[in-house]
XYZ file of C-alpha atoms in Angstrom:
384
model
C -47.336 -101.194 68.556
C -48.652 -104.796 68.708
C -48.072 -107.266 71.545
C -49.132 -110.875 72.046
C -50.309 -111.998 75.476
C -51.733 -115.329 76.529
C -55.093 -115.704 74.829
C -55.200 -112.475 72.797
C -53.330 -109.792 70.869
C -53.389 -106.040 71.585
C -52.251 -103.018 69.569
C -52.369 -99.228 69.860
C -51.673 -96.008 67.937
C -52.418 -92.306 68.333
C -55.429 -91.268 66.218
C -55.173 -88.795 63.356
C -57.328 -86.062 64.865
C -56.410 -82.488 65.666
C -53.678 -81.785 68.181
C -56.270 -80.832 70.788
C -58.148 -84.103 70.448
C -55.624 -86.875 69.831
C -56.758 -90.004 71.634
C -55.551 -93.597 71.319
C -56.818 -96.216 68.906
C -56.882 -99.538 70.753
C -57.340 -102.893 69.021
C -57.536 -106.362 70.497
C -58.507 -109.932 69.707
C -60.456 -112.267 71.942
C -58.560 -115.310 70.673
C -54.923 -116.264 70.145
C -54.708 -115.633 66.384
C -53.988 -112.218 64.825
C -55.393 -113.419 61.486
C -57.769 -112.978 59.778
C -58.176 -109.234 60.342
C -61.832 -109.844 61.229
C -60.557 -111.257 64.558
C -59.688 -107.712 65.649
C -61.963 -105.426 67.635
C -61.188 -101.706 67.452
C -62.140 -98.852 69.740
C -60.995 -95.388 70.821
C -59.681 -94.756 74.319
C -60.475 -91.153 75.170
C -57.286 -90.026 76.859
C -56.648 -86.651 75.183
C -56.492 -83.381 77.113
C -57.714 -80.094 75.642
C -54.816 -77.850 74.683
C -52.251 -80.642 74.759
C -50.713 -82.728 72.004
C -50.832 -86.491 72.536
C -48.089 -88.744 71.215
C -45.871 -91.800 71.689
C -48.299 -94.477 72.935
C -46.712 -97.686 74.215
C -48.133 -100.962 75.497
C -47.129 -103.076 78.456
C -48.736 -106.402 79.350
C -48.543 -109.060 82.037
C -50.642 -111.917 83.382
C -53.053 -109.462 84.994
C -53.651 -106.689 82.499
C -52.801 -104.356 79.642
C -50.999 -101.073 80.352
C -51.050 -98.190 77.898
C -48.863 -95.127 78.400
C -49.274 -91.924 76.360
C -47.343 -88.667 76.521
C -49.250 -85.391 76.697
C -47.287 -82.200 76.186
C -47.920 -78.496 75.666
C -47.075 -77.394 72.085
C -44.400 -74.744 71.715
C -40.770 -74.122 70.764
C -39.623 -76.181 72.488
C -42.575 -78.240 73.695
C -42.965 -78.744 77.430
C -44.075 -81.849 79.284
C -47.582 -81.775 80.737
C -48.038 -85.356 81.934
C -48.040 -89.031 81.049
C -51.444 -90.696 81.067
C -51.359 -94.389 81.973
C -54.459 -96.470 81.228
C -54.824 -99.895 82.898
C -57.176 -102.543 81.544
C -57.664 -105.798 83.528
C -57.006 -108.768 81.294
C -60.428 -110.388 81.908
C -62.077 -107.267 80.522
C -59.919 -107.441 77.399
C -61.049 -111.026 76.831
C -64.643 -109.868 77.278
C -64.181 -107.099 74.668
C -64.523 -104.441 77.372
C -62.328 -101.347 77.556
C -63.348 -100.153 81.021
C -60.106 -98.904 82.515
C -58.333 -97.276 85.433
C -56.429 -94.128 84.488
C -53.312 -93.039 86.398
C -51.487 -89.782 85.721
C -47.833 -88.942 86.175
C -47.374 -85.168 86.293
C -44.234 -83.061 86.124
C -44.442 -82.779 89.904
C -44.066 -86.569 90.098
C -41.390 -87.150 87.490
C -40.013 -84.896 84.773
C -39.540 -87.218 81.828
C -40.534 -87.442 78.190
C -41.696 -91.023 78.490
C -42.947 -93.653 80.920
C -42.570 -97.271 79.782
C -44.915 -99.955 81.100
C -43.104 -103.285 81.021
C -44.017 -106.296 78.902
C -43.775 -108.951 81.624
C -43.300 -112.465 80.226
C -43.205 -114.147 83.649
C -46.404 -116.197 84.179
C -46.585 -115.060 87.828
C -45.385 -111.437 88.143
C -43.331 -110.808 91.271
C -45.677 -109.545 94.000
C -48.473 -109.366 91.430
C -47.063 -105.975 90.476
C -46.952 -104.255 87.107
C -43.739 -102.296 86.642
C -43.214 -98.869 85.063
C -39.804 -97.372 84.340
C -38.580 -93.999 83.073
C -35.449 -91.902 82.750
C -35.573 -88.545 84.463
C -34.392 -85.322 82.839
C -30.626 -84.762 82.586
C -28.816 -83.211 85.523
C -25.766 -80.989 85.042
C -22.800 -82.686 86.681
C -19.609 -81.602 84.960
C -19.367 -83.654 81.781
C -21.625 -86.429 83.071
C -25.254 -85.739 82.068
C -27.189 -89.005 82.353
C -30.681 -88.740 83.781
C -31.562 -91.013 86.698
C -33.563 -94.188 86.006
C -36.741 -94.444 88.086
C -39.354 -97.150 88.648
C -42.856 -97.387 90.085
C -45.130 -100.370 90.702
C -48.858 -100.885 90.170
C -51.100 -103.284 92.081
C -54.516 -104.652 91.072
C -57.364 -104.991 93.569
C -60.929 -105.807 92.581
C -60.302 -104.894 88.952
C -58.886 -101.465 89.881
C -55.216 -100.505 89.507
C -53.395 -98.206 91.935
C -49.821 -97.160 92.616
C -47.901 -99.240 95.157
C -45.149 -96.634 95.480
C -46.283 -93.141 96.465
C -43.415 -91.578 94.493
C -41.051 -92.578 91.683
C -38.082 -94.466 93.137
C -34.525 -94.382 91.743
C -33.246 -97.740 90.527
C -30.824 -98.970 93.202
C -27.163 -98.445 92.193
C -28.177 -97.387 88.667
C -26.532 -93.954 88.796
C -23.337 -95.329 90.329
C -22.952 -97.831 87.498
C -24.073 -95.578 84.652
C -21.820 -94.962 81.689
C -20.794 -91.376 81.136
C -22.945 -90.239 78.212
C -24.516 -87.136 76.724
C -28.258 -87.107 77.360
C -30.067 -85.944 74.207
C -32.955 -84.701 76.351
C -30.734 -81.739 77.264
C -31.415 -80.105 73.866
C -34.796 -81.289 72.494
C -34.759 -79.220 69.312
C -31.131 -78.876 68.325
C -27.604 -80.209 67.992
C -25.928 -82.611 68.103
C -27.520 -84.517 65.231
C -26.759 -87.732 63.375
C -25.143 -87.275 59.916
C -26.256 -89.012 56.734
C -24.957 -89.482 53.206
C -25.947 -86.904 50.604
C -26.109 -83.589 52.443
C -25.604 -81.550 55.583
C -28.995 -82.048 57.257
C -28.679 -84.178 60.384
C -31.254 -86.134 62.378
C -32.401 -84.223 65.445
C -31.918 -86.926 68.065
C -32.969 -84.488 70.772
C -36.526 -84.637 69.395
C -36.871 -88.138 70.817
C -34.200 -87.687 73.493
C -32.419 -90.411 75.422
C -35.683 -91.720 76.854
C -36.008 -95.434 77.591
C -37.432 -97.054 74.475
C -38.773 -100.408 75.721
C -39.039 -102.453 78.904
C -39.271 -106.266 78.946
C -39.310 -108.561 81.997
C -38.309 -112.231 81.991
C -37.142 -114.346 84.942
C -37.503 -111.321 87.265
C -35.040 -109.276 85.190
C -36.103 -106.032 83.516
C -34.324 -105.097 80.264
C -34.499 -101.644 78.682
C -32.524 -99.489 76.217
C -31.955 -95.948 74.909
C -29.720 -93.984 72.541
C -27.049 -91.698 74.014
C -24.266 -89.383 72.856
C -20.515 -90.122 72.996
C -17.369 -88.214 72.033
C -14.677 -90.873 72.298
C -13.875 -94.225 70.715
C -14.031 -96.092 74.036
C -17.773 -95.809 74.722
C -17.845 -92.793 77.045
C -18.511 -89.050 77.005
C -15.934 -86.664 78.422
C -17.086 -83.393 76.846
C -18.988 -80.366 78.007
C -22.629 -80.272 79.056
C -23.639 -78.495 75.824
C -22.883 -81.607 73.789
C -20.709 -79.722 71.290
C -18.094 -82.474 71.358
C -20.523 -85.360 70.632
C -19.279 -87.205 67.533
C -21.410 -90.368 67.574
C -24.486 -91.868 69.212
C -24.697 -95.333 70.703
C -27.237 -97.825 72.021
C -27.117 -98.344 75.771
C -28.913 -101.351 77.237
C -29.699 -102.020 80.896
C -30.511 -105.130 82.924
C -32.222 -104.536 86.278
C -33.104 -107.147 88.906
C -36.619 -107.237 90.374
C -36.875 -108.137 94.044
C -39.399 -107.867 96.873
C -38.442 -104.312 97.812
C -36.940 -102.526 94.811
C -35.604 -102.562 91.267
C -31.802 -102.821 91.366
C -28.996 -102.446 88.839
C -27.577 -105.738 87.522
C -25.486 -104.952 84.433
C -25.429 -102.748 81.337
C -23.564 -102.293 78.093
C -22.970 -100.030 75.113
C -23.274 -100.765 71.379
C -21.287 -98.213 69.396
C -19.043 -97.752 66.386
C -15.512 -97.113 67.636
C -14.111 -95.956 64.288
C -11.889 -92.900 64.632
C -13.347 -91.272 61.491
C -16.890 -91.149 60.075
C -18.397 -93.544 62.645
C -21.945 -94.792 62.458
C -24.427 -93.019 64.684
C -26.851 -95.619 66.143
C -30.291 -94.611 67.437
C -33.966 -95.485 68.096
C -33.439 -98.942 69.643
C -35.903 -101.595 70.758
C -35.248 -104.962 72.388
C -36.731 -108.277 73.431
C -35.518 -111.302 75.414
C -36.395 -114.938 74.731
C -36.621 -118.058 76.889
C -32.956 -118.869 76.158
C -32.026 -115.503 77.771
C -30.848 -114.108 74.440
C -31.514 -110.375 74.022
C -32.004 -108.970 70.521
C -31.752 -105.242 69.810
C -32.948 -103.559 66.600
C -32.147 -99.949 65.688
C -31.385 -97.465 62.911
C -27.985 -96.054 62.011
C -26.268 -93.677 59.598
C -22.972 -91.903 58.958
C -21.563 -89.264 56.666
C -20.856 -92.133 54.254
C -24.178 -93.992 54.504
C -27.909 -93.404 54.292
C -30.147 -94.182 57.281
C -30.302 -97.985 57.464
C -31.749 -100.696 59.728
C -29.590 -102.959 61.931
C -29.743 -105.539 64.700
C -27.401 -107.201 67.161
C -27.814 -109.655 70.029
C -26.484 -110.353 73.496
C -26.087 -114.081 73.965
C -27.041 -115.957 77.122
C -23.384 -116.133 78.210
C -23.161 -112.321 78.139
C -21.159 -111.941 74.919
C -22.333 -109.616 72.156
C -22.922 -110.546 68.528
C -20.681 -107.902 66.962
C -20.587 -105.944 64.776
C -24.256 -104.985 64.290
C -25.709 -106.729 61.244
C -27.419 -104.840 58.429
C -31.127 -105.596 58.017
C -31.867 -103.208 55.154
C -29.733 -100.448 53.645
C -31.166 -96.982 53.160
C -31.359 -95.596 49.627
C -32.015 -91.849 49.912
C -30.995 -88.634 51.631
C -33.627 -87.317 54.054
C -33.993 -83.601 53.389
C -36.092 -82.814 56.473
C -34.955 -85.096 59.301
C -36.647 -83.177 62.120
C -37.527 -86.416 63.844
C -36.747 -90.027 63.120
C -38.141 -93.250 64.434
C -40.841 -94.217 66.918
C -41.408 -97.225 64.662
C -38.687 -99.372 66.189
C -40.135 -102.475 67.819
C -38.801 -105.924 68.719
C -40.715 -108.888 70.135
C -40.452 -112.638 70.656
C -42.525 -115.017 68.543
C -45.337 -116.350 70.799
C -45.273 -119.741 69.075
C -41.720 -120.928 69.812
C -40.690 -118.228 72.377
C -37.227 -118.147 70.778
C -37.488 -116.475 67.365
C -37.398 -112.668 67.351
C -39.306 -110.292 65.112
C -37.924 -106.779 64.757
C -39.413 -103.808 62.866
C -36.939 -101.065 61.897
C -37.031 -97.941 59.748
C -34.707 -97.001 56.883
C -34.587 -94.070 54.441
C -36.209 -94.536 51.042
C -37.112 -91.096 49.678
C -36.308 -87.393 49.842
C -40.016 -86.483 49.907
C -42.205 -85.897 52.964
C -42.778 -89.660 53.211
C -39.116 -90.459 53.535
C -38.981 -93.769 55.380
C -40.100 -97.368 55.107
C -40.208 -100.128 57.710
C -38.536 -103.513 57.297
C -39.715 -106.574 59.229
C -37.321 -109.463 59.780
C -37.299 -112.650 61.865
C -34.083 -113.635 63.608
C -33.211 -116.752 65.581
C -29.720 -116.354 67.079
C -28.253 -119.274 68.960
C -27.924 -119.234 72.751
């Protein structure tokens, strides 16, 4: 993942070491240009935990610092959550090529979730000086309604040290009451339902990534985030059983939350799905960004029994209308024979030069071998 902040660029990835020693590769520039490559400084942040597997690093940034979140879990069938490690680097230290950091840990006693997202905050003066983290909790059995609760937690800087403002994770105000009815893929991490694809019977195991929140972006004191969820109807809802046996498509759900002086509160949300009665597209692995015109662009992958895994995007305009249907970025060209897990390479950001153009990076299928995907990068500038 690579993010631009005022004065520098930052990027991160999990290293290629053994499962017991996976740390995070962190790269940064001390100027505003990502090129040439000699502008980049690279280092290792030692955040691994013996016996755990480390995965899924994400970056958040704001005017005060850089926030890196990494999942640590205990290998097994299925794997179990150990904790999320959250490293905080004050922005002045990044400019000074220093990686001294504060490390905060979210354990399963705090919040049972597969992923904590630190927000990319584009506001020049973050509300309260806080950095915001958001996560979806594990699914809760409630008849046919399985969505996990959305939670938030704030971080405050003092003397170059970061600490939690909230002693516990707080539910987003009115989020559950306004949630769509959907099947939460976290309910079955290793199994069905799975997304179909052209060329065979193997489906993508969407439970491997779950319905976790994929990105979090703040602009004008609004926090935007997204996830993929399961549906079993053509009207954007799920009415089936908790097992998910009736799921017949996946969709992209986006959320808009309002930041205020006391809490994070629900504002609005929406669903991007294929409503075809037969052979609908399954949409998954979304990412999003919002520009200064209040346009939100979402990039994601999709497939059906009649199509290979392909890359798409759509946008929500400033007036609240959606650019529909989703537009094809790049068509897939091969059947994936071992689709145990797909994605984690979806990313969308706003161009730091004009603050209006979007760049989105999405995966599509290109081969039946072990290296079965490629990534396509495209710039998009939808009107307001």
